[in-house]
Structure formats: structure tokens, C-alpha cells
PDB file of C-alpha atoms and ligand atoms in Angstrom:
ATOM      1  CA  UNK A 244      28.109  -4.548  -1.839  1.00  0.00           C
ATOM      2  CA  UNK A 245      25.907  -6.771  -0.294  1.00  0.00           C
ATOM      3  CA  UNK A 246      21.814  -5.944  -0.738  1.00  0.00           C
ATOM      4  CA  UNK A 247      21.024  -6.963   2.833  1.00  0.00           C
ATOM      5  CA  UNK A 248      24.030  -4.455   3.913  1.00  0.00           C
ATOM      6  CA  UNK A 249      22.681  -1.425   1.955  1.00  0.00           C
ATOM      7  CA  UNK A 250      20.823   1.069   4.394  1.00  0.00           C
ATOM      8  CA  UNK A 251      17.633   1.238   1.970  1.00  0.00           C
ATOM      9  CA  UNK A 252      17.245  -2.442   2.489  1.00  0.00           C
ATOM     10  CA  UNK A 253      17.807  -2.243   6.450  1.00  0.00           C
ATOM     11  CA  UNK A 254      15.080   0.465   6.140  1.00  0.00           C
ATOM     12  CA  UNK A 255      12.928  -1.628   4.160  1.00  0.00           C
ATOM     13  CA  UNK A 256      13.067  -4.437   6.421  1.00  0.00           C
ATOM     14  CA  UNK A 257      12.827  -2.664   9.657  1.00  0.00           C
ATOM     15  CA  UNK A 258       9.602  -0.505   8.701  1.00  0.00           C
ATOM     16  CA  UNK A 259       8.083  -4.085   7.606  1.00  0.00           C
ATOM     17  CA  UNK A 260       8.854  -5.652  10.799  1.00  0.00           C
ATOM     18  CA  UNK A 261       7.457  -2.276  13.249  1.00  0.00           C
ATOM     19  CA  UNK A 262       3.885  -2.490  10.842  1.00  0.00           C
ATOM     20  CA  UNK A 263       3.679  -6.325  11.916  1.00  0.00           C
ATOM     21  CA  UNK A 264       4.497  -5.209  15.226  1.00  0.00           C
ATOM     22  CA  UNK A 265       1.796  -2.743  15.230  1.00  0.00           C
ATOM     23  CA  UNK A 266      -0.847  -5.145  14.068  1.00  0.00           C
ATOM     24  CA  UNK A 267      -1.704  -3.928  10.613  1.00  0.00           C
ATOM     25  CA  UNK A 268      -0.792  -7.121   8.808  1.00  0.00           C
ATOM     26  CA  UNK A 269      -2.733 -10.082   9.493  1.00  0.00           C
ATOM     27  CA  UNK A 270      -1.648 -13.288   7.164  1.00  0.00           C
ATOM     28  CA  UNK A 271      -0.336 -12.053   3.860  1.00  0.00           C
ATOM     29  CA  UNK A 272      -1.916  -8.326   4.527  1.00  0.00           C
ATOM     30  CA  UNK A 273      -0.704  -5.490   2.851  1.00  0.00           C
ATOM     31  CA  UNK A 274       2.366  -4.380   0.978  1.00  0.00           C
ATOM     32  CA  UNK A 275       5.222  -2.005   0.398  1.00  0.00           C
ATOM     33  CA  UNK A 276       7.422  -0.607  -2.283  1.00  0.00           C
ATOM     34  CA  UNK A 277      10.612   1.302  -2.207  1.00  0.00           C
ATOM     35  CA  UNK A 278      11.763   3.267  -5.567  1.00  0.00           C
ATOM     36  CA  UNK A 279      15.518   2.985  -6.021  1.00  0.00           C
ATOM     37  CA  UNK A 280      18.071   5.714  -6.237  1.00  0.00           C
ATOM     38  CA  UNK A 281      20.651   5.243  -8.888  1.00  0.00           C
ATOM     39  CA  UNK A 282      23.422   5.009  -6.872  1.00  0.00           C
ATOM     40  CA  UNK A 283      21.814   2.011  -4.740  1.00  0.00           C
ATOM     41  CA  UNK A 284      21.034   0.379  -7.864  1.00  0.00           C
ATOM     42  CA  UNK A 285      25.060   1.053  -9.144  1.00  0.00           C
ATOM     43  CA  UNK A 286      26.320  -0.376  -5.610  1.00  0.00           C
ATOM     44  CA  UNK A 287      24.564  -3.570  -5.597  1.00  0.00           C
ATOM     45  CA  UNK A 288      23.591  -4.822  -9.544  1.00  0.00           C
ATOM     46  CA  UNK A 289      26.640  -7.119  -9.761  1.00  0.00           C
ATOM     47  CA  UNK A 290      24.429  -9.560  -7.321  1.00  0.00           C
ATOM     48  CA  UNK A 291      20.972  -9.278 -10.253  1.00  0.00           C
ATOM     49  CA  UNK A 292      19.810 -12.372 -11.827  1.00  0.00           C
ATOM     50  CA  UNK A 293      17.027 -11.673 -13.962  1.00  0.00           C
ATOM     51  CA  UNK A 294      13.675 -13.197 -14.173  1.00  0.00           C
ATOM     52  CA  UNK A 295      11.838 -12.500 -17.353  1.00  0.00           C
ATOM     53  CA  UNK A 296       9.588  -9.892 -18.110  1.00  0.00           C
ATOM     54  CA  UNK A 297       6.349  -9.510 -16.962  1.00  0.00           C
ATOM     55  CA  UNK A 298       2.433  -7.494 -17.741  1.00  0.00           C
ATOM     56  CA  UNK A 299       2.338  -4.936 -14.872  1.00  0.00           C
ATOM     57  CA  UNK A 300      -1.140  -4.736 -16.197  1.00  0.00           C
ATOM     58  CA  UNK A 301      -1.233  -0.472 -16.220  1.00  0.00           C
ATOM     59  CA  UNK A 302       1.392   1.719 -18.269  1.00  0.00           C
ATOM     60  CA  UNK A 303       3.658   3.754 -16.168  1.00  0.00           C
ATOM     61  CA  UNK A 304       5.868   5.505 -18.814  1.00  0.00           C
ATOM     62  CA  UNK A 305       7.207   7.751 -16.107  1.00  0.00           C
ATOM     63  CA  UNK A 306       8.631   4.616 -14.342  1.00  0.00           C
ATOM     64  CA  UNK A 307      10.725   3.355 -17.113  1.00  0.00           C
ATOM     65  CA  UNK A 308      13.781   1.732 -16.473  1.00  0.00           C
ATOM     66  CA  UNK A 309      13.155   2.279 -12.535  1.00  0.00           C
ATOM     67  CA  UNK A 310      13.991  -0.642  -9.901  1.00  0.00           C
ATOM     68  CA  UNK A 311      11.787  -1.197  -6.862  1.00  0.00           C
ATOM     69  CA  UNK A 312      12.213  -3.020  -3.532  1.00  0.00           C
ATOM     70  CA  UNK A 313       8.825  -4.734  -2.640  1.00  0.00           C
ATOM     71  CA  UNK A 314       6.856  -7.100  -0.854  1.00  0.00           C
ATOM     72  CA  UNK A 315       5.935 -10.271  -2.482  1.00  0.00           C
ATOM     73  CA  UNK A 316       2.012 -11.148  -3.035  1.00  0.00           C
ATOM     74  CA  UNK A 317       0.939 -13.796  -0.502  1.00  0.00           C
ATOM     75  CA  UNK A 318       4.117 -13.198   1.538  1.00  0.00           C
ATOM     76  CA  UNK A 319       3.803 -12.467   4.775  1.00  0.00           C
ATOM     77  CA  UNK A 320       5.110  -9.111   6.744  1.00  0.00           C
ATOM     78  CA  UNK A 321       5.619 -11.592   9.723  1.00  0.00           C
ATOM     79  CA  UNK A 322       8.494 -13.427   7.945  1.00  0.00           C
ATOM     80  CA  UNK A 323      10.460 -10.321   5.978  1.00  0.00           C
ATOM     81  CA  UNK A 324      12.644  -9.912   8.999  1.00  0.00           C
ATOM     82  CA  UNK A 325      13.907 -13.441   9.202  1.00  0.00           C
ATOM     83  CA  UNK A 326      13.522 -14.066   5.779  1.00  0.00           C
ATOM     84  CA  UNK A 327      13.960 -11.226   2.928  1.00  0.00           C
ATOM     85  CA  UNK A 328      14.948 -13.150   0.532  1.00  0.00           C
ATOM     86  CA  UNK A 329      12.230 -15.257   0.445  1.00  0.00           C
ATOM     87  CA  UNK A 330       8.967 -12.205   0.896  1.00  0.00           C
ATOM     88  CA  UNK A 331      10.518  -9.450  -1.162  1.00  0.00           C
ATOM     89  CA  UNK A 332      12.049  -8.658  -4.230  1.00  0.00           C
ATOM     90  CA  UNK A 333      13.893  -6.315  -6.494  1.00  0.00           C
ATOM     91  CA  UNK A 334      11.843  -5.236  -9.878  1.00  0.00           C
ATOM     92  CA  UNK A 335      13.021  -3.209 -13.031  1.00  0.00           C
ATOM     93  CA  UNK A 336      10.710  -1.529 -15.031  1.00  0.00           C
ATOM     94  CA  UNK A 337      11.081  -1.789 -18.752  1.00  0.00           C
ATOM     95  CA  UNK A 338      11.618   1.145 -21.099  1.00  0.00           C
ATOM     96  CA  UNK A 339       8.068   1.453 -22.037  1.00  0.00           C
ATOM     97  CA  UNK A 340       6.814   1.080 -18.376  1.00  0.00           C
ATOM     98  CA  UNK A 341       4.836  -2.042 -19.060  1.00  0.00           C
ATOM     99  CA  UNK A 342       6.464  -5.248 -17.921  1.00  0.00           C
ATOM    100  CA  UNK A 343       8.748  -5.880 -15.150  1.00  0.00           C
ATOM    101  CA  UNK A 344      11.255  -8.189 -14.266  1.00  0.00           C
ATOM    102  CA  UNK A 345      12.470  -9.501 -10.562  1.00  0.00           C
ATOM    103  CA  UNK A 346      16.505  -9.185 -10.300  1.00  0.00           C
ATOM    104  CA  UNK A 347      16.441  -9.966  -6.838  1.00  0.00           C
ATOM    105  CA  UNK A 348      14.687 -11.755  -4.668  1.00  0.00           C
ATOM    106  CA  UNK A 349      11.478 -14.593  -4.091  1.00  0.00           C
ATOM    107  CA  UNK A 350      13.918 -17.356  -4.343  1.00  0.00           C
ATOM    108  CA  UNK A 351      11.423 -19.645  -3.394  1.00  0.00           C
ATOM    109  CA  UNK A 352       9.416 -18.185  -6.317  1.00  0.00           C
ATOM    110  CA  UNK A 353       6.681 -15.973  -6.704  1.00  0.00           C
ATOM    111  CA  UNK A 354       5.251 -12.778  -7.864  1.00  0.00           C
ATOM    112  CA  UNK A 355       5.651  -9.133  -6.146  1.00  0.00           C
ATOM    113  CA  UNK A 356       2.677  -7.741  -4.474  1.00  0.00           C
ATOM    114  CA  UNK A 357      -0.671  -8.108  -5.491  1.00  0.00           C
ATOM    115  CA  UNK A 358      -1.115  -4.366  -5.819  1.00  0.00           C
ATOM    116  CA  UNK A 359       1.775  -3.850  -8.212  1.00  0.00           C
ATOM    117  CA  UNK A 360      -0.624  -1.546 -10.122  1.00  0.00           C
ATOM    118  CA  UNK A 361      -1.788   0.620  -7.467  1.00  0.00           C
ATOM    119  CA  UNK A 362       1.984   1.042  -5.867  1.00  0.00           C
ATOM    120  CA  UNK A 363       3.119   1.986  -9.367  1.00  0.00           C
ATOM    121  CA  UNK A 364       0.428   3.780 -10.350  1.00  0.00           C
ATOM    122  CA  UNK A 365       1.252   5.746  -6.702  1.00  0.00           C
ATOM    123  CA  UNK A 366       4.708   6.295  -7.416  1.00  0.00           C
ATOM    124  CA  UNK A 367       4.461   7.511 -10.987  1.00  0.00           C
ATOM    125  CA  UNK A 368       1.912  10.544  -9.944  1.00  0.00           C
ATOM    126  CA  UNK A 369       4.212  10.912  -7.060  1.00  0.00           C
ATOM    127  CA  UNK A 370       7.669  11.184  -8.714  1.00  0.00           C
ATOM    128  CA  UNK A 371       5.718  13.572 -11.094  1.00  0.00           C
ATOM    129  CA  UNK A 372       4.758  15.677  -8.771  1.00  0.00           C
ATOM    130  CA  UNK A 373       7.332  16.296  -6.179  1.00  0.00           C
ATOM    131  CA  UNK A 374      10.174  15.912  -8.470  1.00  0.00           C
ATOM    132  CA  UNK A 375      11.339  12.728  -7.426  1.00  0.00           C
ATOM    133  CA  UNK A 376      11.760  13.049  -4.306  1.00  0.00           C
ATOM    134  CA  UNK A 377       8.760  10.451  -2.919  1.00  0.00           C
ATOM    135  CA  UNK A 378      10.369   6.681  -3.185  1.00  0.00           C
ATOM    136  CA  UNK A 379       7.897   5.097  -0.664  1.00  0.00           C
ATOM    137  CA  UNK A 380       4.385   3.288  -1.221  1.00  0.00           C
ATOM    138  CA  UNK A 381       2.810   1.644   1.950  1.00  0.00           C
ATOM    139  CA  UNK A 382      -0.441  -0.118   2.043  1.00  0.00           C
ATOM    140  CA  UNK A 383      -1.292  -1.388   5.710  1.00  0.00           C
ATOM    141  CA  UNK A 384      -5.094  -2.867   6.975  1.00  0.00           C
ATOM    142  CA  UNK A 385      -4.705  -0.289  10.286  1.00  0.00           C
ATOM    143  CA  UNK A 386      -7.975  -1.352  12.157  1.00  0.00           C
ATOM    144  CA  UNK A 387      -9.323   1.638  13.457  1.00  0.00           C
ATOM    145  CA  UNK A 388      -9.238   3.611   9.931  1.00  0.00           C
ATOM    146  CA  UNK A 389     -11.045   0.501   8.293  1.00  0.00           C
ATOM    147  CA  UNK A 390     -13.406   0.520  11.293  1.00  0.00           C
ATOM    148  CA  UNK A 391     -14.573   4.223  10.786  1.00  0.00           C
ATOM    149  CA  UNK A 392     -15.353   3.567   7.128  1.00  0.00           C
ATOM    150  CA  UNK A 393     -18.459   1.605   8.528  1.00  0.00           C
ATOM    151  CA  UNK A 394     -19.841   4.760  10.213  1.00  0.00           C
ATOM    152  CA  UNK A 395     -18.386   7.910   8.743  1.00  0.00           C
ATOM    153  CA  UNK A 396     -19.705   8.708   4.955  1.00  0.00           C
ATOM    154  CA  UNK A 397     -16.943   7.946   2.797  1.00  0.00           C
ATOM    155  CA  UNK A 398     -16.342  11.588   1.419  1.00  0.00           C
ATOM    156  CA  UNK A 399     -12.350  13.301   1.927  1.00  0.00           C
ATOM    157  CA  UNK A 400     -13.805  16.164   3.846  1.00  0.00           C
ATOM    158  CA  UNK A 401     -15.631  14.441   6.438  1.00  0.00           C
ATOM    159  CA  UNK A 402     -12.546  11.621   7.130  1.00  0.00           C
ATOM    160  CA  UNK A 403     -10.119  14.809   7.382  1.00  0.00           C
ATOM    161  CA  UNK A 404     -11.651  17.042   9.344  1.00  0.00           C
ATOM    162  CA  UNK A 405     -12.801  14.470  12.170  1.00  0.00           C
ATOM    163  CA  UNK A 406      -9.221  13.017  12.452  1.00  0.00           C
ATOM    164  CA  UNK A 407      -7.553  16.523  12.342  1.00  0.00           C
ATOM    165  CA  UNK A 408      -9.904  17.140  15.216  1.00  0.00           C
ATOM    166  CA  UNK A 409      -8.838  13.666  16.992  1.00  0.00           C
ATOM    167  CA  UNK A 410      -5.007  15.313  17.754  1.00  0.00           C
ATOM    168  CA  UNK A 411      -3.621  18.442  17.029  1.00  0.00           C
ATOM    169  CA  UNK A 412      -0.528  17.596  15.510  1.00  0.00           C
ATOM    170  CA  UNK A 413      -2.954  16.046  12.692  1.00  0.00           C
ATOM    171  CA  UNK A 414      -3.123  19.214  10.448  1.00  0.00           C
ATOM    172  CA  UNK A 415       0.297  19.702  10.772  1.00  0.00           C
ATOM    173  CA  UNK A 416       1.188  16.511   9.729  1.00  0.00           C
ATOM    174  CA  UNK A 417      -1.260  15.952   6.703  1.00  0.00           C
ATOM    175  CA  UNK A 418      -2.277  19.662   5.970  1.00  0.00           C
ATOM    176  CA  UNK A 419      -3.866  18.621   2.335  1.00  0.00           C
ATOM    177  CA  UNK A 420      -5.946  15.956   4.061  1.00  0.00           C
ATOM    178  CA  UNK A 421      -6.743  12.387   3.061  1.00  0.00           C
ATOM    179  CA  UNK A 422      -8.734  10.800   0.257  1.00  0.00           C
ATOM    180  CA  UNK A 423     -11.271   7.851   0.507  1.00  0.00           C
ATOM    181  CA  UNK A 424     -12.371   5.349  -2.136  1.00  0.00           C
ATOM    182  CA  UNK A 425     -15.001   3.356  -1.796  1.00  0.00           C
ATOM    183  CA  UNK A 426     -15.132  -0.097  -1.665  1.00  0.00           C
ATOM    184  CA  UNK A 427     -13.743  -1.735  -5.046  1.00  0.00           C
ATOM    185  CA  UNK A 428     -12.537  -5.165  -5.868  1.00  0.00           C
ATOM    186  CA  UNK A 429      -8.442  -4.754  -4.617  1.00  0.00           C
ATOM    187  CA  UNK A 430      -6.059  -6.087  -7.275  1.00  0.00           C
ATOM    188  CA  UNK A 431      -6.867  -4.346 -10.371  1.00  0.00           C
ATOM    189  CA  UNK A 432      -6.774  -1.327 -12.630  1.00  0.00           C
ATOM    190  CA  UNK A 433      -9.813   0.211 -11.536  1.00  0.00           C
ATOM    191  CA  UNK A 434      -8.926   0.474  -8.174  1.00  0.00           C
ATOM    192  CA  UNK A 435      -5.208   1.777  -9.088  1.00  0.00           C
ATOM    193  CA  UNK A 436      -6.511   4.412 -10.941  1.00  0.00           C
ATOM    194  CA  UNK A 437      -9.081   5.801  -8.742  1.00  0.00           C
ATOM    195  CA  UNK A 438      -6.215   5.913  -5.781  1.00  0.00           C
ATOM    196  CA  UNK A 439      -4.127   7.280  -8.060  1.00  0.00           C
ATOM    197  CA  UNK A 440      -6.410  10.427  -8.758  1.00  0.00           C
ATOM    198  CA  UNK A 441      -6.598  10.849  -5.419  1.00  0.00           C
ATOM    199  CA  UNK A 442      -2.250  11.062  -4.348  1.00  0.00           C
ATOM    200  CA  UNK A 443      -2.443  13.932  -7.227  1.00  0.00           C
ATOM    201  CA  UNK A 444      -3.636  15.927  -4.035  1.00  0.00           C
ATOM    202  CA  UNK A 445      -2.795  13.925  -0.761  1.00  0.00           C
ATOM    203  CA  UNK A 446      -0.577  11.665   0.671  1.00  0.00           C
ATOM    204  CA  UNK A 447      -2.742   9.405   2.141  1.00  0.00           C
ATOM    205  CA  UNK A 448      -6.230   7.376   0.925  1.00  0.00           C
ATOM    206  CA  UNK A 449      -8.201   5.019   2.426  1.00  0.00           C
ATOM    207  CA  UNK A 450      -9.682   2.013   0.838  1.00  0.00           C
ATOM    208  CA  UNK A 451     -12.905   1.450   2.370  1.00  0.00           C
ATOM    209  CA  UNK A 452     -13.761  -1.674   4.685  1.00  0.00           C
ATOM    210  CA  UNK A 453      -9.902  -2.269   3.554  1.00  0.00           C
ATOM    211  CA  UNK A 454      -7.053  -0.625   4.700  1.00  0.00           C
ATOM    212  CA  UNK A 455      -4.927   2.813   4.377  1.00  0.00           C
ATOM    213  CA  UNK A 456      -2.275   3.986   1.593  1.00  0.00           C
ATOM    214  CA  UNK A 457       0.135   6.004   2.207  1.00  0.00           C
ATOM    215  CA  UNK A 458       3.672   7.409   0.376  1.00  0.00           C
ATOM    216  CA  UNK A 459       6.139   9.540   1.451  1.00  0.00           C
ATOM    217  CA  UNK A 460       9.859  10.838   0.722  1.00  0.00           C
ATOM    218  CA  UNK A 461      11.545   8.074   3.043  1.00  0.00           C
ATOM    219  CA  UNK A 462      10.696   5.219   5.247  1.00  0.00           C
ATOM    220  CA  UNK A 463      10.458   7.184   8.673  1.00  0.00           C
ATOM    221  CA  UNK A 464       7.888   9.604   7.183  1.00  0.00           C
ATOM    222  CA  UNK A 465       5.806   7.202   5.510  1.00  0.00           C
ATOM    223  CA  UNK A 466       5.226   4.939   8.321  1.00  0.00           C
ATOM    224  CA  UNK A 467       4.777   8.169  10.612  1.00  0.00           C
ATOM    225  CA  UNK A 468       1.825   9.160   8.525  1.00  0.00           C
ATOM    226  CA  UNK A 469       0.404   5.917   8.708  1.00  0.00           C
ATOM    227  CA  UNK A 470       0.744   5.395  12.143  1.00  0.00           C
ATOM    228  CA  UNK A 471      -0.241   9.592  12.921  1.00  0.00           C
ATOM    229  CA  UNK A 472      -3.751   8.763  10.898  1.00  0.00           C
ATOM    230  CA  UNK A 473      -4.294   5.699  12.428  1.00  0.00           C
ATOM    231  CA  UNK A 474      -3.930   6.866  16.250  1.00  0.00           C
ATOM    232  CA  UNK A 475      -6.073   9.425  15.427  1.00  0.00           C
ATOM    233  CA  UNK A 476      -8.534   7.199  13.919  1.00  0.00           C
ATOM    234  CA  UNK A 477      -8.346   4.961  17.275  1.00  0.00           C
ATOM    235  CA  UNK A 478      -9.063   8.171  19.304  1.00  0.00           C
ATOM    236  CA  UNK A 479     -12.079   8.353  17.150  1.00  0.00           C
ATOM    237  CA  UNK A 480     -13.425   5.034  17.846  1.00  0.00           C
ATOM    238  CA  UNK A 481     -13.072   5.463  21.133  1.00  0.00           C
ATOM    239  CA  UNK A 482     -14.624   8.968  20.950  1.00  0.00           C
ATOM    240  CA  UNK A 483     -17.528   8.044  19.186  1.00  0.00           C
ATOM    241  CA  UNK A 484     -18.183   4.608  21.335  1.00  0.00           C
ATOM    242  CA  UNK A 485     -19.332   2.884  18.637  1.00  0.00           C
ATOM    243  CA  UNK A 486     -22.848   4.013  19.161  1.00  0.00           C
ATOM    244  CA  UNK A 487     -23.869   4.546  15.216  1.00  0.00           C
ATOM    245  CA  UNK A 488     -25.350   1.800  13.045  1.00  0.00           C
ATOM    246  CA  UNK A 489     -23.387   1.435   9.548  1.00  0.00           C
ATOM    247  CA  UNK A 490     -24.057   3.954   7.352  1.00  0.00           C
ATOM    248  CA  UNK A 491     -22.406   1.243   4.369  1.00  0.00           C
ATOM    249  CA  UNK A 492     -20.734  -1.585   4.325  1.00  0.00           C
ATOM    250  CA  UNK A 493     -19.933  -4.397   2.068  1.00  0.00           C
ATOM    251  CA  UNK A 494     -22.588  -5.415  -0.086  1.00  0.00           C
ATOM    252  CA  UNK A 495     -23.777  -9.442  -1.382  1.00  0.00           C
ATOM    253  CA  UNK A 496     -23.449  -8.612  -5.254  1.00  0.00           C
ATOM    254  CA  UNK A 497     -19.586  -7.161  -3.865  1.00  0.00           C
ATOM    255  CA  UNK A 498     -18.958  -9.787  -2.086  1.00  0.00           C
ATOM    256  CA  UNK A 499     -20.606 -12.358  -5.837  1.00  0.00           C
ATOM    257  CA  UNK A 500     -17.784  -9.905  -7.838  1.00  0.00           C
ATOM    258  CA  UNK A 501     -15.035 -10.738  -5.409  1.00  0.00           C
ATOM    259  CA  UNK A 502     -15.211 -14.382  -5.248  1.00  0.00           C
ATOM    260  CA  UNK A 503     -15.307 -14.339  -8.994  1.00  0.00           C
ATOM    261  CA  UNK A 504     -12.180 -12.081  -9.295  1.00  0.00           C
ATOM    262  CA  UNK A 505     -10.042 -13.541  -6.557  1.00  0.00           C
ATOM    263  CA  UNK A 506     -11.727 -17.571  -8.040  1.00  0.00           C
ATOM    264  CA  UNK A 507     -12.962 -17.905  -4.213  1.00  0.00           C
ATOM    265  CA  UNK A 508     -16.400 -20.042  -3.352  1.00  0.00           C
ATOM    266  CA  UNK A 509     -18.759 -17.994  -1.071  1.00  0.00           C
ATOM    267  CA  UNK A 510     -21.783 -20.432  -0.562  1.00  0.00           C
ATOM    268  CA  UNK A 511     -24.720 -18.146  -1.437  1.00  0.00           C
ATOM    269  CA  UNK A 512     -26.565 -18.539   1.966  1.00  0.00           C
ATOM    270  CA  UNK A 513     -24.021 -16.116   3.616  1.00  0.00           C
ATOM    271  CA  UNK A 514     -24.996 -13.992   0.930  1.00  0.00           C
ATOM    272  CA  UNK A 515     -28.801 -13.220   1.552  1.00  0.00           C
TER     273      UNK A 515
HETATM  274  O1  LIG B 874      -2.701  -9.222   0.474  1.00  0.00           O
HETATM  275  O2  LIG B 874      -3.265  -6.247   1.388  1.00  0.00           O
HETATM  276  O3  LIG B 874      -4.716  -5.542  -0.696  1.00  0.00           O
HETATM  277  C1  LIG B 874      -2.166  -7.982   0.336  1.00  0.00           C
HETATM  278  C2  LIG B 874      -3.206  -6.944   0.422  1.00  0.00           C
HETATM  279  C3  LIG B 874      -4.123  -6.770  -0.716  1.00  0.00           C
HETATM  280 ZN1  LIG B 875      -4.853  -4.871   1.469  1.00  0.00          ZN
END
């Protein structure tokens, strides 16, 4: 069978294509990762060609031997409809859980996402957890969400309960609430570990001045939570009027540890 014929990769591209269409991924931002059945993987591995193995650079024994559909680092959500081929891939996880390998995929070259940690890291708790039946890691930079993380503290209690007071269905839809983290250089361990603690008890955690995570069993219920916690986060903004000052933000020495990280020059006069 052809990959671009299977349904998961229809699904795949299509909830790629509605998040550009929604706004949430300016340039190469944000990502998305799709954990194979085995059946999927038997009806299409006669088309691999594999790449050689690569650090994930975090240990996800639970993952081993696993194969994931996701978004490339630097590609950009903009181009996966027209293009697959060349902004996604196909990845399996070796038996120890620490290198991959693309099969599929980035034939222009390239790496998957940028995240790779964090989406594994994600799926690992969450296969744990519900048994296997989560297979879908979304990271999107929904505006309003990464607007209120200027003016709200950034503690899971105060985030939930203001946007489960923005719409009713809210509760209903994320009844164990969502986590925050606070601002972190994106990328890295650190960061996939401390959003990692946090899916051991929701489905969704913001990154502040960043973006939203969020996983789910398929593709429709993953991008409904993002887009349910994001409407309700617009409802805020325009509830609140944007009359606070920022409670946090950014900081200079963040901003020092980012360029050095990400091998950026941010002339220091921006920075005083
Ligand atoms: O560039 O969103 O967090 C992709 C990202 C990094
Ligand atoms: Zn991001």
C-alpha cells in the first residue's frame, strides 16, 4: 500500500493543514507526532529505506521498536499538504529506546522535529498510562494561550479554573485540567522532562510565552483539545481586556541562555 493512501497519513496531513489554517504555526512553528499501529506499519514497510541511527538524546525504553509519523524540524506546517514528503517523516525507535532512524520521508534531507524529546518523552508516559491507546503528540504556538501566560501566574490551578470558567463545555472536555511550565530553553531534556511530569496527570500543558501541548487517542480529539483550550483562552483575552501589566515575562539572562543554545546573536543593547 501506498503511505500517502493509508488513512493515518490522510489524518496526519489534514490535522497539519486545519492548525496552519487556524494560525498556530507561523514559519517553521510547532510540531506533531503520530505513534504507529502495527498493522499500519505491516501495510506499508515494503516502501522503508532506512537512514541510520540516530541520539534521541532521552531514553524511552517503553518506545522500543515503535515507528512514528512526524513533522520535520525547520519544516514548515504551511507546506505538509502539498508536500509530505519533503516536511515529515517516518521514525523507528531502536530496541533500547535511544536512537532512531527515518524510514520514510525528508527526501530533501533533514532531521524530525526539534522536540523529538519532549514528543517522545509525551508518548512514552502516555502509552504507559492509558494502555496504549494515546498515539498523538501536538505542539501548536495558539496565540491567545501564550498571551495569558504574560498576565495569569503560571500555576495549573489558576490556568484551569479561569478557562473552565471561559465555556462550559471546558470541564467536560479537560476534567483533570491543564499543566503549565514555565519558561525554559525549548529543545532539550530539561524541558521534556518537566512536560513530561506534567501528562502523568493531564492532557494538555502549556509552555510559557511559547505555545500549548497537547496528546490524545486520535487526530480529531487531539486537535479538539487544542482548539477547545485555545477558544477559551481567546474568550479570556477578550474578557479580561488586556487591562493587567505582566506579572512575568521573558527575562535578558533567558533570552543570553537562548542565543547560546539555539548559536543565535542577540546584540546586548536589546538586552538591558
Ligand atoms: O520550531 O515549535 O518549539 C518548532 C517549535 C519549537
Ligand atoms: Zn514551539
Amino acid at each position: 500500500m501506498r503511505i500517502e493512501d493509508t488513512e493515518f497519513f490522510k489524518g496526519f496531513v489534514r490535522m497539519a493543514d486545519d492548525g496552519w489554517n487556524m494560525g498556530w504555526h507561523e514559519r517553521n512553528g510547532g510540531n506533531l507526532s503520530y505513534r504507529l499501529k502495527k498493522e499500519e506499519v505491516e501495510s506499508i514497510n515494503s516502501s522503508f529505506s532506512c537512514g541510520e541511527w540516530e541520539n534521541i538524546g532521552v531514553t524511552v525504553p517503553l518506545l522500543a521498536e515503535e515507528f512514528f509519523m512526524v513533522t520535520g524540524s525547520g519544516k514548515f506546517f504551511r507546506n505538509v499538504k502539498d508536500k509530505p514528503e519533503d516536511s515529515v517523516c517516518i521514525i523507528e525507535i531502536d530496541d533500547k529506546g535511544e536512537k532512531y532512524r527515518i524510514v520514510w520521508g525528508l527526501i530533501n534531507g533533514g532531521r524530525p522535529t526539534s522536540e523529538l524529546p519532549t514528543h517522545l518523552m509525551n508518548h512514552q508516559a502516555k502509552k504507559r498510562i492509558t494502555n496504549g491507546k494515546y498515539r498523538v503528540v501536538y505542539h501548536a504556538h495558539t496565540t491567545n494561550i501564550i498571551a495569558l501566560t504574560y498576565i495569569l501566574p503560571l500555576k495549573d490551578e489558576i490556568f484551569t479554573r479561569h478557562l473552565w470558567e471561559m465555556a462550559t463545555e471546558c470541564p467536560v472536555v479537560f476534567p483533570d485540567g491543564i499543566g503549565v511550565v514555565e519558561w525554559m530553553v525549548p529543545g532539550g531534556r530539561d524541558i521534556a522532562e518537566a512536560t513530561e511530569k506534567l501528562m502523568e496527570k493531564y492532557d494538555a500543558v502549556v509552555w510559557a510565552h511559547h505555545g500549548l501541548f497537547a496528546t490524545g487517542e486520535d487526530f480529531d480529539l487531539t486537535f479538539g483539545l487544542m482548539h477547545t483550550i485555545e477558544k477559551a483562552a481567546e474568550i479570556l483575552i477578550k474578557v479580561f481586556s488586556t487591562r493587567f501589566d505582566k506579572l512575568q515575562t521573558i527575562m535578558p539572562d533567558d533570552f543570553r541562555r537562548l542565543a547560546k543554545d539555539f548559536n543565535v546573536n542577540l546584540p546586548e543593547r536589546f538586552l538591558q
